[in-house]
PDB file of C-alpha atoms in Angstrom:
ATOM      1  CA  UNK A   1     194.871 156.084 133.164  1.00 64.00           C
ATOM      2  CA  UNK A   2     195.778 159.185 131.206  1.00 87.00           C
ATOM      3  CA  UNK A   3     196.133 158.446 127.509  1.00 97.00           C
ATOM      4  CA  UNK A   4     198.829 160.872 126.430  1.00 97.00           C
ATOM      5  CA  UNK A   5     202.094 160.346 124.583  1.00 98.00           C
ATOM      6  CA  UNK A   6     203.497 158.096 121.888  1.00 98.00           C
ATOM      7  CA  UNK A   7     201.203 155.468 120.351  1.00 98.00           C
ATOM      8  CA  UNK A   8     203.437 152.974 118.541  1.00 98.00           C
ATOM      9  CA  UNK A   9     201.846 150.833 115.799  1.00 98.00           C
ATOM     10  CA  UNK A  10     203.526 147.724 114.433  1.00 98.00           C
ATOM     11  CA  UNK A  11     203.839 146.927 110.734  1.00 97.00           C
ATOM     12  CA  UNK A  12     204.671 143.340 109.771  1.00 93.00           C
ATOM     13  CA  UNK A  13     206.494 144.216 106.538  1.00 94.00           C
ATOM     14  CA  UNK A  14     208.502 147.050 108.038  1.00 96.00           C
ATOM     15  CA  UNK A  15     209.476 144.992 111.095  1.00 97.00           C
ATOM     16  CA  UNK A  16     210.141 141.700 109.300  1.00 96.00           C
ATOM     17  CA  UNK A  17     213.119 139.994 110.929  1.00 96.00           C
ATOM     18  CA  UNK A  18     213.423 142.551 113.733  1.00 98.00           C
ATOM     19  CA  UNK A  19     209.917 142.574 115.176  1.00 98.00           C
ATOM     20  CA  UNK A  20     210.483 142.095 118.909  1.00 98.00           C
ATOM     21  CA  UNK A  21     213.860 143.888 119.205  1.00 98.00           C
ATOM     22  CA  UNK A  22     212.457 147.010 117.540  1.00 98.00           C
ATOM     23  CA  UNK A  23     209.255 146.950 119.592  1.00 98.00           C
ATOM     24  CA  UNK A  24     211.262 146.548 122.787  1.00 98.00           C
ATOM     25  CA  UNK A  25     213.529 149.427 121.719  1.00 98.00           C
ATOM     26  CA  UNK A  26     210.436 151.630 121.337  1.00 98.00           C
ATOM     27  CA  UNK A  27     209.097 150.563 124.745  1.00 98.00           C
ATOM     28  CA  UNK A  28     212.491 151.411 126.213  1.00 98.00           C
ATOM     29  CA  UNK A  29     212.021 154.975 124.944  1.00 98.00           C
ATOM     30  CA  UNK A  30     208.518 155.196 126.403  1.00 98.00           C
ATOM     31  CA  UNK A  31     205.257 154.189 124.743  1.00 98.00           C
ATOM     32  CA  UNK A  32     201.784 154.955 126.145  1.00 98.00           C
ATOM     33  CA  UNK A  33     199.945 152.517 123.857  1.00 98.00           C
ATOM     34  CA  UNK A  34     201.270 149.828 121.532  1.00 98.00           C
ATOM     35  CA  UNK A  35     199.002 148.639 118.737  1.00 98.00           C
ATOM     36  CA  UNK A  36     199.545 145.251 117.153  1.00 98.00           C
ATOM     37  CA  UNK A  37     198.510 145.726 113.537  1.00 97.00           C
ATOM     38  CA  UNK A  38     198.735 142.691 111.289  1.00 95.00           C
ATOM     39  CA  UNK A  39     196.350 142.290 108.371  1.00 90.00           C
ATOM     40  CA  UNK A  40     197.415 138.756 107.442  1.00 89.00           C
ATOM     41  CA  UNK A  41     195.204 135.692 107.773  1.00 90.00           C
ATOM     42  CA  UNK A  42     197.866 133.688 109.639  1.00 93.00           C
ATOM     43  CA  UNK A  43     195.930 133.243 112.901  1.00 94.00           C
ATOM     44  CA  UNK A  44     198.578 131.119 114.619  1.00 95.00           C
ATOM     45  CA  UNK A  45     201.353 133.640 113.990  1.00 95.00           C
ATOM     46  CA  UNK A  46     199.132 136.546 114.996  1.00 96.00           C
ATOM     47  CA  UNK A  47     198.310 134.855 118.293  1.00 97.00           C
ATOM     48  CA  UNK A  48     201.979 134.041 118.923  1.00 97.00           C
ATOM     49  CA  UNK A  49     203.136 137.598 118.152  1.00 97.00           C
ATOM     50  CA  UNK A  50     200.328 139.181 120.153  1.00 98.00           C
ATOM     51  CA  UNK A  51     201.174 136.995 123.160  1.00 98.00           C
ATOM     52  CA  UNK A  52     204.840 137.993 122.913  1.00 98.00           C
ATOM     53  CA  UNK A  53     203.835 141.669 122.758  1.00 98.00           C
ATOM     54  CA  UNK A  54     201.508 141.249 125.741  1.00 98.00           C
ATOM     55  CA  UNK A  55     204.452 139.950 127.786  1.00 98.00           C
ATOM     56  CA  UNK A  56     206.727 142.794 126.664  1.00 98.00           C
ATOM     57  CA  UNK A  57     204.052 145.409 127.368  1.00 98.00           C
ATOM     58  CA  UNK A  58     203.467 143.997 130.848  1.00 98.00           C
ATOM     59  CA  UNK A  59     207.182 144.329 131.563  1.00 98.00           C
ATOM     60  CA  UNK A  60     207.250 147.970 130.412  1.00 98.00           C
ATOM     61  CA  UNK A  61     203.815 148.857 131.843  1.00 96.00           C
ATOM     62  CA  UNK A  62     202.514 149.790 128.395  1.00 98.00           C
ATOM     63  CA  UNK A  63     198.927 149.085 127.346  1.00 98.00           C
ATOM     64  CA  UNK A  64     198.563 146.734 124.367  1.00 98.00           C
ATOM     65  CA  UNK A  65     195.870 147.322 121.735  1.00 98.00           C
ATOM     66  CA  UNK A  66     194.942 144.821 119.017  1.00 98.00           C
ATOM     67  CA  UNK A  67     193.931 146.225 115.636  1.00 97.00           C
ATOM     68  CA  UNK A  68     190.514 145.107 114.341  1.00 94.00           C
ATOM     69  CA  UNK A  69     190.256 141.859 116.333  1.00 95.00           C
ATOM     70  CA  UNK A  70     188.112 142.059 119.453  1.00 96.00           C
ATOM     71  CA  UNK A  71     188.174 138.258 119.860  1.00 95.00           C
ATOM     72  CA  UNK A  72     191.974 138.191 120.082  1.00 97.00           C
ATOM     73  CA  UNK A  73     191.907 141.207 122.415  1.00 98.00           C
ATOM     74  CA  UNK A  74     189.427 139.399 124.667  1.00 98.00           C
ATOM     75  CA  UNK A  75     191.612 136.288 124.684  1.00 97.00           C
ATOM     76  CA  UNK A  76     194.606 138.305 125.891  1.00 98.00           C
ATOM     77  CA  UNK A  77     192.651 140.680 128.113  1.00 98.00           C
ATOM     78  CA  UNK A  78     193.842 143.780 126.237  1.00 98.00           C
ATOM     79  CA  UNK A  79     192.288 146.651 124.271  1.00 98.00           C
ATOM     80  CA  UNK A  80     191.159 146.891 120.656  1.00 98.00           C
ATOM     81  CA  UNK A  81     191.181 149.505 117.895  1.00 98.00           C
ATOM     82  CA  UNK A  82     188.277 149.400 115.452  1.00 97.00           C
ATOM     83  CA  UNK A  83     188.025 150.933 111.996  1.00 94.00           C
ATOM     84  CA  UNK A  84     184.805 152.248 110.481  1.00 89.00           C
ATOM     85  CA  UNK A  85     184.254 148.969 108.616  1.00 86.00           C
ATOM     86  CA  UNK A  86     184.462 146.914 111.816  1.00 80.00           C
ATOM     87  CA  UNK A  87     180.928 147.707 112.945  1.00 78.00           C
ATOM     88  CA  UNK A  88     179.727 149.562 116.052  1.00 83.00           C
ATOM     89  CA  UNK A  89     181.827 149.688 119.210  1.00 94.00           C
ATOM     90  CA  UNK A  90     179.061 148.509 121.504  1.00 94.00           C
ATOM     91  CA  UNK A  91     179.568 144.718 121.016  1.00 95.00           C
ATOM     92  CA  UNK A  92     183.327 145.120 121.581  1.00 96.00           C
ATOM     93  CA  UNK A  93     182.676 147.087 124.770  1.00 96.00           C
ATOM     94  CA  UNK A  94     180.318 144.338 125.955  1.00 95.00           C
ATOM     95  CA  UNK A  95     182.890 141.652 125.113  1.00 96.00           C
ATOM     96  CA  UNK A  96     185.920 143.391 126.631  1.00 97.00           C
ATOM     97  CA  UNK A  97     184.311 145.018 129.652  1.00 96.00           C
ATOM     98  CA  UNK A  98     184.196 148.531 131.025  1.00 95.00           C
ATOM     99  CA  UNK A  99     187.905 148.912 131.754  1.00 95.00           C
ATOM    100  CA  UNK A 100     189.269 147.942 128.317  1.00 97.00           C
ATOM    101  CA  UNK A 101     190.718 150.613 126.042  1.00 98.00           C
ATOM    102  CA  UNK A 102     188.743 150.773 122.802  1.00 98.00           C
ATOM    103  CA  UNK A 103     189.776 153.155 120.062  1.00 98.00           C
ATOM    104  CA  UNK A 104     187.887 154.193 116.968  1.00 98.00           C
ATOM    105  CA  UNK A 105     189.060 155.394 113.550  1.00 96.00           C
ATOM    106  CA  UNK A 106     187.148 158.565 112.697  1.00 96.00           C
ATOM    107  CA  UNK A 107     189.047 159.655 109.552  1.00 95.00           C
ATOM    108  CA  UNK A 108     188.525 163.421 109.360  1.00 96.00           C
ATOM    109  CA  UNK A 109     184.906 163.471 110.531  1.00 96.00           C
ATOM    110  CA  UNK A 110     183.849 164.978 113.837  1.00 97.00           C
ATOM    111  CA  UNK A 111     180.430 163.315 113.537  1.00 96.00           C
ATOM    112  CA  UNK A 112     182.073 159.870 113.554  1.00 96.00           C
ATOM    113  CA  UNK A 113     184.056 160.845 116.639  1.00 97.00           C
ATOM    114  CA  UNK A 114     180.943 162.033 118.459  1.00 97.00           C
ATOM    115  CA  UNK A 115     179.187 158.781 117.577  1.00 96.00           C
ATOM    116  CA  UNK A 116     182.168 156.747 118.831  1.00 96.00           C
ATOM    117  CA  UNK A 117     182.101 158.726 122.078  1.00 96.00           C
ATOM    118  CA  UNK A 118     178.419 157.869 122.535  1.00 95.00           C
ATOM    119  CA  UNK A 119     179.175 154.177 121.893  1.00 94.00           C
ATOM    120  CA  UNK A 120     181.814 154.094 124.614  1.00 95.00           C
ATOM    121  CA  UNK A 121     185.145 154.702 122.860  1.00 97.00           C
ATOM    122  CA  UNK A 122     188.178 155.342 125.094  1.00 98.00           C
ATOM    123  CA  UNK A 123     189.839 157.553 122.460  1.00 98.00           C
ATOM    124  CA  UNK A 124     189.147 158.676 118.904  1.00 98.00           C
ATOM    125  CA  UNK A 125     191.682 158.682 116.058  1.00 98.00           C
ATOM    126  CA  UNK A 126     191.770 161.284 113.298  1.00 98.00           C
ATOM    127  CA  UNK A 127     193.857 161.101 110.123  1.00 96.00           C
ATOM    128  CA  UNK A 128     195.524 161.175 107.818  1.00 94.00           C
ATOM    129  CA  UNK A 129     197.418 164.354 108.580  1.00 96.00           C
ATOM    130  CA  UNK A 130     200.334 163.854 106.179  1.00 95.00           C
ATOM    131  CA  UNK A 131     201.167 161.574 103.292  1.00 87.00           C
ATOM    132  CA  UNK A 132     201.498 158.108 104.729  1.00 79.00           C
ATOM    133  CA  UNK A 133     203.399 155.033 103.559  1.00 80.00           C
ATOM    134  CA  UNK A 134     200.902 152.668 105.175  1.00 76.00           C
ATOM    135  CA  UNK A 135     197.810 154.285 103.651  1.00 78.00           C
ATOM    136  CA  UNK A 136     198.835 156.416 100.667  1.00 78.00           C
ATOM    137  CA  UNK A 137     196.601 159.206  99.425  1.00 79.00           C
ATOM    138  CA  UNK A 138     195.912 162.851 100.044  1.00 71.00           C
ATOM    139  CA  UNK A 139     195.895 164.045 103.653  1.00 74.00           C
ATOM    140  CA  UNK A 140     192.341 164.686 104.821  1.00 88.00           C
ATOM    141  CA  UNK A 141     192.803 166.035 108.348  1.00 95.00           C
ATOM    142  CA  UNK A 142     194.342 169.292 109.556  1.00 95.00           C
ATOM    143  CA  UNK A 143     194.923 171.300 112.726  1.00 96.00           C
ATOM    144  CA  UNK A 144     191.583 173.123 112.318  1.00 97.00           C
ATOM    145  CA  UNK A 145     189.873 169.741 112.757  1.00 97.00           C
ATOM    146  CA  UNK A 146     191.880 169.207 115.950  1.00 98.00           C
ATOM    147  CA  UNK A 147     190.791 172.585 117.311  1.00 97.00           C
ATOM    148  CA  UNK A 148     187.127 171.728 116.658  1.00 97.00           C
ATOM    149  CA  UNK A 149     187.515 168.242 118.152  1.00 98.00           C
ATOM    150  CA  UNK A 150     189.185 169.653 121.268  1.00 97.00           C
ATOM    151  CA  UNK A 151     186.235 172.007 121.760  1.00 97.00           C
ATOM    152  CA  UNK A 152     183.569 169.342 121.237  1.00 97.00           C
ATOM    153  CA  UNK A 153     184.997 166.114 122.627  1.00 97.00           C
ATOM    154  CA  UNK A 154     185.927 165.061 126.142  1.00 96.00           C
ATOM    155  CA  UNK A 155     187.919 162.033 124.951  1.00 96.00           C
ATOM    156  CA  UNK A 156     191.642 161.729 124.274  1.00 98.00           C
ATOM    157  CA  UNK A 157     192.398 162.546 120.634  1.00 98.00           C
ATOM    158  CA  UNK A 158     194.791 160.394 118.634  1.00 98.00           C
ATOM    159  CA  UNK A 159     196.336 161.596 115.362  1.00 98.00           C
ATOM    160  CA  UNK A 160     197.694 159.314 112.650  1.00 97.00           C
ATOM    161  CA  UNK A 161     199.056 159.410 109.124  1.00 95.00           C
ATOM    162  CA  UNK A 162     202.611 160.169 108.072  1.00 95.00           C
ATOM    163  CA  UNK A 163     203.596 161.604 111.459  1.00 97.00           C
ATOM    164  CA  UNK A 164     207.321 162.176 111.990  1.00 98.00           C
ATOM    165  CA  UNK A 165     209.474 164.075 114.475  1.00 98.00           C
ATOM    166  CA  UNK A 166     209.639 166.926 111.948  1.00 97.00           C
ATOM    167  CA  UNK A 167     205.882 167.495 111.652  1.00 97.00           C
ATOM    168  CA  UNK A 168     204.383 166.309 114.967  1.00 98.00           C
ATOM    169  CA  UNK A 169     204.856 169.380 117.185  1.00 98.00           C
ATOM    170  CA  UNK A 170     201.966 171.478 115.722  1.00 97.00           C
ATOM    171  CA  UNK A 171     199.587 168.537 116.221  1.00 98.00           C
ATOM    172  CA  UNK A 172     200.462 168.378 119.922  1.00 98.00           C
ATOM    173  CA  UNK A 173     200.127 172.155 120.147  1.00 97.00           C
ATOM    174  CA  UNK A 174     196.604 171.895 118.686  1.00 97.00           C
ATOM    175  CA  UNK A 175     195.498 169.346 121.251  1.00 96.00           C
ATOM    176  CA  UNK A 176     196.540 165.871 120.080  1.00 98.00           C
ATOM    177  CA  UNK A 177     196.902 163.541 123.089  1.00 98.00           C
ATOM    178  CA  UNK A 178     198.328 160.545 121.256  1.00 98.00           C
ATOM    179  CA  UNK A 179     200.731 160.523 118.316  1.00 98.00           C
ATOM    180  CA  UNK A 180     200.195 157.275 116.398  1.00 98.00           C
ATOM    181  CA  UNK A 181     203.414 156.498 114.565  1.00 98.00           C
ATOM    182  CA  UNK A 182     204.584 153.601 112.389  1.00 97.00           C
ATOM    183  CA  UNK A 183     207.360 154.499 109.905  1.00 97.00           C
ATOM    184  CA  UNK A 184     208.351 157.669 111.769  1.00 98.00           C
ATOM    185  CA  UNK A 185     209.297 155.434 114.689  1.00 98.00           C
ATOM    186  CA  UNK A 186     210.168 152.005 113.281  1.00 98.00           C
ATOM    187  CA  UNK A 187     211.631 153.052 109.916  1.00 98.00           C
ATOM    188  CA  UNK A 188     215.019 153.309 111.590  1.00 98.00           C
ATOM    189  CA  UNK A 189     218.255 151.459 110.937  1.00 97.00           C
ATOM    190  CA  UNK A 190     219.008 150.472 114.536  1.00 98.00           C
ATOM    191  CA  UNK A 191     217.282 149.725 117.827  1.00 98.00           C
ATOM    192  CA  UNK A 192     219.172 152.694 119.355  1.00 98.00           C
ATOM    193  CA  UNK A 193     217.589 155.010 116.786  1.00 98.00           C
ATOM    194  CA  UNK A 194     214.097 153.617 117.553  1.00 98.00           C
ATOM    195  CA  UNK A 195     214.630 154.352 121.266  1.00 98.00           C
ATOM    196  CA  UNK A 196     215.951 157.841 120.490  1.00 98.00           C
ATOM    197  CA  UNK A 197     212.913 158.616 118.319  1.00 98.00           C
ATOM    198  CA  UNK A 198     210.482 157.332 120.971  1.00 98.00           C
ATOM    199  CA  UNK A 199     212.074 159.613 123.581  1.00 98.00           C
ATOM    200  CA  UNK A 200     211.969 162.545 121.167  1.00 98.00           C
ATOM    201  CA  UNK A 201     208.252 162.013 120.421  1.00 98.00           C
ATOM    202  CA  UNK A 202     207.517 161.954 124.164  1.00 97.00           C
ATOM    203  CA  UNK A 203     209.574 165.112 124.682  1.00 97.00           C
ATOM    204  CA  UNK A 204     207.095 166.956 122.412  1.00 98.00           C
ATOM    205  CA  UNK A 205     204.407 166.407 125.045  1.00 96.00           C
ATOM    206  CA  UNK A 206     206.640 167.529 127.901  1.00 91.00           C
ATOM    207  CA  UNK A 207     207.342 170.831 126.149  1.00 85.00           C
ATOM    208  CA  UNK A 208     203.623 171.318 125.373  1.00 82.00           C
ATOM    209  CA  UNK A 209     202.513 170.848 129.001  1.00 78.00           C
TER     210      UNK A 209
END
């Protein structure tokens, strides 16, 4: 499967009270990967929400990724995204099997991306590119990093951090395969607007091809 297009990431606070309708609206507009990101300790709710997302993703033929929880991913038979503090990828690959999508956070460091590639990552994620609501702080990554990564890596490259429709086009032009978006997609005041934004993000790839 070609990993290219919009990578939607959920945010429990942002989507409170409209979780499934907004996710479905994004899927309606076209989503390559959907990441369930929930940092709470409420295991029962996380399982329930992840199961609901797995059903939705199956209906829209979108691949579901669980953030930081390989056990939950294994339970649902879906992929996982691991941060640098989550340990090496190898145990997750062993647990989830050869076919599972496993992503790795590489911040703005090519060395981390090359290590992730050796450990069997399906894609690598660089960021932050812009100021981000989810993880505030100075942007660390830029298009020069993307150019270097493109030259050195054979894996799909995901970009994250404050990405909106206004600033995403140069990232695609410099070789980003996946645009990981939270607020730029879900920070909308209607489901129609979420769908419109999803389509617009995907259109950036069509015009770059």
